[in-house]
Tab-separated table of C-alpha atoms in Angstrom:
chain	number	residue	atom	x	y	z
F	1	UNK	CA	19.136	5.041	23.551
F	2	UNK	CA	20.328	1.261	22.391
F	3	UNK	CA	22.942	0.905	19.801
F	4	UNK	CA	20.775	1.029	17.061
F	5	UNK	CA	18.279	4.370	17.881
F	6	UNK	CA	20.991	6.806	18.591
F	7	UNK	CA	21.511	8.164	15.082
F	8	UNK	CA	17.293	7.454	14.463
F	9	UNK	CA	16.531	11.139	16.588
F	10	UNK	CA	13.294	12.563	16.394
F	11	UNK	CA	13.901	15.163	18.899
F	12	UNK	CA	16.800	17.374	19.169
F	13	UNK	CA	18.640	19.077	21.644
F	14	UNK	CA	21.963	20.105	23.396
F	15	UNK	CA	22.214	16.326	25.265
F	16	UNK	CA	20.722	14.349	22.182
F	17	UNK	CA	23.603	16.418	20.359
F	18	UNK	CA	26.450	15.528	22.257
F	19	UNK	CA	25.663	11.789	22.416
F	20	UNK	CA	25.174	11.264	18.613
F	21	UNK	CA	28.958	13.035	18.196
F	22	UNK	CA	30.187	11.335	20.382
F	23	UNK	CA	28.802	7.992	19.260
F	24	UNK	CA	29.757	9.430	15.777
F	25	UNK	CA	33.108	10.173	16.467
F	26	UNK	CA	33.527	6.280	17.003
F	27	UNK	CA	32.287	5.124	13.776
F	28	UNK	CA	34.243	4.380	10.486
F	29	UNK	CA	31.424	5.511	7.751
F	30	UNK	CA	29.848	8.375	9.304
F	31	UNK	CA	27.848	9.043	6.405
F	32	UNK	CA	25.635	6.761	6.478
F	33	UNK	CA	24.697	7.978	10.275
F	34	UNK	CA	24.863	11.962	9.531
F	35	UNK	CA	22.272	11.065	6.582
F	36	UNK	CA	19.407	8.674	8.383
F	37	UNK	CA	19.616	11.017	11.458
F	38	UNK	CA	18.896	13.863	8.828
F	39	UNK	CA	15.892	12.240	7.819
F	40	UNK	CA	14.689	11.584	11.324
F	41	UNK	CA	14.564	15.353	11.730
F	42	UNK	CA	12.911	17.117	8.610
F	43	UNK	CA	10.228	17.912	9.878
F	44	UNK	CA	10.865	18.419	13.458
F	45	UNK	CA	13.849	20.055	13.480
F	46	UNK	CA	15.000	21.179	9.594
F	47	UNK	CA	17.843	23.148	10.233
F	48	UNK	CA	19.496	20.961	12.032
F	49	UNK	CA	18.592	18.335	9.721
F	50	UNK	CA	19.936	20.289	6.621
F	51	UNK	CA	23.258	21.131	9.147
F	52	UNK	CA	23.711	17.000	9.005
F	53	UNK	CA	22.900	16.524	5.360
F	54	UNK	CA	25.518	19.610	4.581
F	55	UNK	CA	27.909	17.363	6.458
F	56	UNK	CA	27.055	13.791	4.880
F	57	UNK	CA	27.760	15.566	0.916
F	58	UNK	CA	31.153	16.808	2.329
F	59	UNK	CA	32.251	13.364	3.172
F	60	UNK	CA	31.624	12.495	-0.847
F	61	UNK	CA	30.691	8.457	0.135
F	62	UNK	CA	27.758	9.078	-2.694
F	63	UNK	CA	26.572	5.983	-1.790
F	64	UNK	CA	22.959	7.325	-1.058
F	65	UNK	CA	23.133	10.782	-2.436
F	66	UNK	CA	19.449	10.429	-4.475
F	67	UNK	CA	18.276	9.909	-0.479
F	68	UNK	CA	19.824	12.862	0.943
F	69	UNK	CA	18.572	15.034	-1.826
F	70	UNK	CA	14.954	13.897	-1.183
F	71	UNK	CA	14.965	14.687	3.029
F	72	UNK	CA	16.977	17.804	2.089
F	73	UNK	CA	14.159	18.814	0.175
F	74	UNK	CA	11.208	18.093	2.689
F	75	UNK	CA	13.868	20.152	5.267
F	76	UNK	CA	13.109	23.369	2.718
F	77	UNK	CA	10.184	22.998	2.265
F	78	UNK	CA	9.638	22.602	6.281
F	79	UNK	CA	11.407	25.964	6.576
F	80	UNK	CA	9.152	27.526	3.360
F	81	UNK	CA	12.061	27.557	1.043
F	82	UNK	CA	9.734	25.820	-1.920
F	83	UNK	CA	11.965	26.508	-4.255
F	84	UNK	CA	14.968	25.649	-3.114
F	85	UNK	CA	13.240	22.382	-1.869
F	86	UNK	CA	12.452	21.731	-6.036
F	87	UNK	CA	15.782	22.279	-6.864
F	88	UNK	CA	16.980	19.032	-4.311
F	89	UNK	CA	14.283	16.842	-5.812
F	90	UNK	CA	15.545	17.554	-8.851
F	91	UNK	CA	18.995	16.364	-7.597
F	92	UNK	CA	17.926	13.416	-6.768
F	93	UNK	CA	15.863	12.368	-10.176
F	94	UNK	CA	19.292	12.978	-11.955
F	95	UNK	CA	21.483	11.064	-9.384
F	96	UNK	CA	18.974	8.176	-9.717
F	97	UNK	CA	18.880	8.655	-14.085
F	98	UNK	CA	23.291	7.742	-13.363
F	99	UNK	CA	22.115	5.296	-10.128
F	100	UNK	CA	18.570	3.715	-11.388
F	101	UNK	CA	19.241	1.098	-8.770
F	102	UNK	CA	18.599	3.634	-5.877
F	103	UNK	CA	15.526	4.853	-5.924
F	104	UNK	CA	12.755	7.630	-4.268
F	105	UNK	CA	9.695	8.771	-3.795
F	106	UNK	CA	10.993	12.595	-5.850
F	107	UNK	CA	9.556	11.254	-9.309
F	108	UNK	CA	5.922	11.684	-7.458
F	109	UNK	CA	7.252	14.188	-4.416
F	110	UNK	CA	8.556	16.905	-6.522
F	111	UNK	CA	4.725	17.899	-9.110
F	112	UNK	CA	2.984	16.819	-5.936
F	113	UNK	CA	4.788	19.781	-3.949
F	114	UNK	CA	5.050	21.643	-7.385
F	115	UNK	CA	0.578	20.995	-7.687
F	116	UNK	CA	0.159	22.325	-3.678
F	117	UNK	CA	2.905	24.844	-3.336
F	118	UNK	CA	0.662	26.533	-6.459
F	119	UNK	CA	3.868	26.688	-9.127
F	120	UNK	CA	2.161	27.419	-12.194
F	121	UNK	CA	5.672	27.932	-13.970
F	122	UNK	CA	6.692	24.812	-12.824
F	123	UNK	CA	2.829	22.850	-14.224
F	124	UNK	CA	4.764	21.526	-17.511
F	125	UNK	CA	7.474	19.845	-15.911
F	126	UNK	CA	4.919	18.525	-13.313
F	127	UNK	CA	2.910	17.161	-15.695
F	128	UNK	CA	5.802	15.731	-17.446
F	129	UNK	CA	7.063	13.379	-14.858
F	130	UNK	CA	3.439	11.931	-14.081
F	131	UNK	CA	4.511	9.936	-17.034
F	132	UNK	CA	2.831	6.448	-17.661
F	133	UNK	CA	5.837	5.075	-17.260
F	134	UNK	CA	5.637	6.788	-13.562
F	135	UNK	CA	2.016	5.435	-13.489
F	136	UNK	CA	3.777	2.107	-13.949
F	137	UNK	CA	5.481	2.114	-10.585
F	138	UNK	CA	3.008	3.083	-8.313
F	139	UNK	CA	2.466	0.028	-5.424
F	140	UNK	CA	0.796	1.614	-2.590
F	141	UNK	CA	-2.267	3.521	-2.226
F	142	UNK	CA	-0.481	6.384	-1.028
F	143	UNK	CA	1.701	6.375	-4.804
F	144	UNK	CA	-1.973	6.133	-6.376
F	145	UNK	CA	-2.999	9.083	-4.311
F	146	UNK	CA	-0.163	11.654	-4.863
F	147	UNK	CA	-0.162	10.969	-8.468
F	148	UNK	CA	-3.924	11.376	-8.791
F	149	UNK	CA	-4.268	14.257	-7.171
F	150	UNK	CA	-1.385	16.293	-8.718
F	151	UNK	CA	-2.851	15.710	-11.814
F	152	UNK	CA	-6.712	16.639	-10.547
F	153	UNK	CA	-4.788	19.855	-8.690
F	154	UNK	CA	-3.354	21.063	-11.931
F	155	UNK	CA	-5.871	20.219	-14.375
F	156	UNK	CA	-7.918	21.997	-12.420
F	157	UNK	CA	-5.977	25.106	-12.353
F	158	UNK	CA	-6.023	24.864	-16.118
F	159	UNK	CA	-9.979	24.530	-16.272
F	160	UNK	CA	-9.957	21.196	-17.313
F	161	UNK	CA	-12.491	20.725	-14.795
F	162	UNK	CA	-13.599	17.040	-16.849
F	163	UNK	CA	-10.398	15.779	-16.526
F	164	UNK	CA	-9.845	16.651	-13.271
F	165	UNK	CA	-12.257	15.153	-11.904
F	166	UNK	CA	-11.884	12.013	-13.283
F	167	UNK	CA	-8.541	12.140	-11.017
F	168	UNK	CA	-9.717	13.664	-7.674
F	169	UNK	CA	-12.146	10.833	-7.568
F	170	UNK	CA	-8.870	8.442	-8.093
F	171	UNK	CA	-7.236	10.088	-5.283
F	172	UNK	CA	-10.135	9.499	-3.190
F	173	UNK	CA	-10.564	6.371	-3.734
F	174	UNK	CA	-6.850	5.591	-3.119
F	175	UNK	CA	-7.280	7.558	0.066
F	176	UNK	CA	-10.689	5.486	1.776
F	177	UNK	CA	-8.467	2.264	1.128
F	178	UNK	CA	-7.602	0.391	4.754
F	179	UNK	CA	-5.648	-1.991	4.042
F	180	UNK	CA	-2.251	-2.062	1.845
F	181	UNK	CA	-3.062	-5.003	0.130
F	182	UNK	CA	-0.414	-6.986	1.827
F	183	UNK	CA	-1.491	-9.419	4.315
F	184	UNK	CA	1.653	-9.299	6.753
F	185	UNK	CA	1.956	-5.262	5.970
F	186	UNK	CA	-1.961	-4.498	6.274
F	187	UNK	CA	-1.064	-0.565	7.151
F	188	UNK	CA	2.174	-0.107	4.583
F	189	UNK	CA	1.708	2.297	2.120
F	190	UNK	CA	-1.782	4.252	3.147
F	191	UNK	CA	-3.005	7.838	2.740
F	192	UNK	CA	-1.999	9.430	5.968
F	193	UNK	CA	-2.938	12.858	8.026
F	194	UNK	CA	-0.308	14.504	6.067
F	195	UNK	CA	-2.436	14.872	3.441
F	196	UNK	CA	-5.369	16.114	4.868
F	197	UNK	CA	-4.717	19.757	2.861
F	198	UNK	CA	-4.930	18.230	-0.713
F	199	UNK	CA	-8.143	15.325	0.720
F	200	UNK	CA	-10.435	18.808	1.135
F	201	UNK	CA	-8.827	20.597	-2.387
F	202	UNK	CA	-9.999	17.500	-4.315
F	203	UNK	CA	-13.347	16.465	-2.813
F	204	UNK	CA	-14.989	20.120	-4.563
F	205	UNK	CA	-13.229	19.229	-7.378
F	206	UNK	CA	-15.716	15.074	-7.783
F	207	UNK	CA	-18.942	17.633	-8.200
F	208	UNK	CA	-17.263	20.153	-10.220
């Protein structure tokens, strides 16, 4: 394991944990390594990620709090704790209000997960987050997809099929892009297979 990979493990077992703890013991700013390592485990080992994030927050080094809250939300989603995930996303957004120079994707992730989970009691919150100001921040195809997919799913559930169709088509157009538009990073921000569930829900809306 190279020196810059010991805190970026995507798998986890007792030997990896032992090696990580040994390295962590020797470094000064432990918080950043705990946060980064947790971010690599949110999908594969969410319970481990949550434990590492608890340790991160206990250290009180708040530089990367917004991303830590997002990582915590993703780990909660992986174990089916949807409301805990929503609360973590809200914490990330609150942190960004306090420190706007350090931003995450929580402004899109929260409404998207609300729509995907069918959490109707939060639809108003989700639509409020998808403001013109939020739309102005969109950069990658993935961002455009999530923005419009979220609107399409919520509008469809509210029987607004005309507007839902418009946003569904915009989302699928973003999903169809095969080049980022950035010459040196052609694959950056493209819509990946992890959005397959949403894509399947959007296709029927295009003909609604």
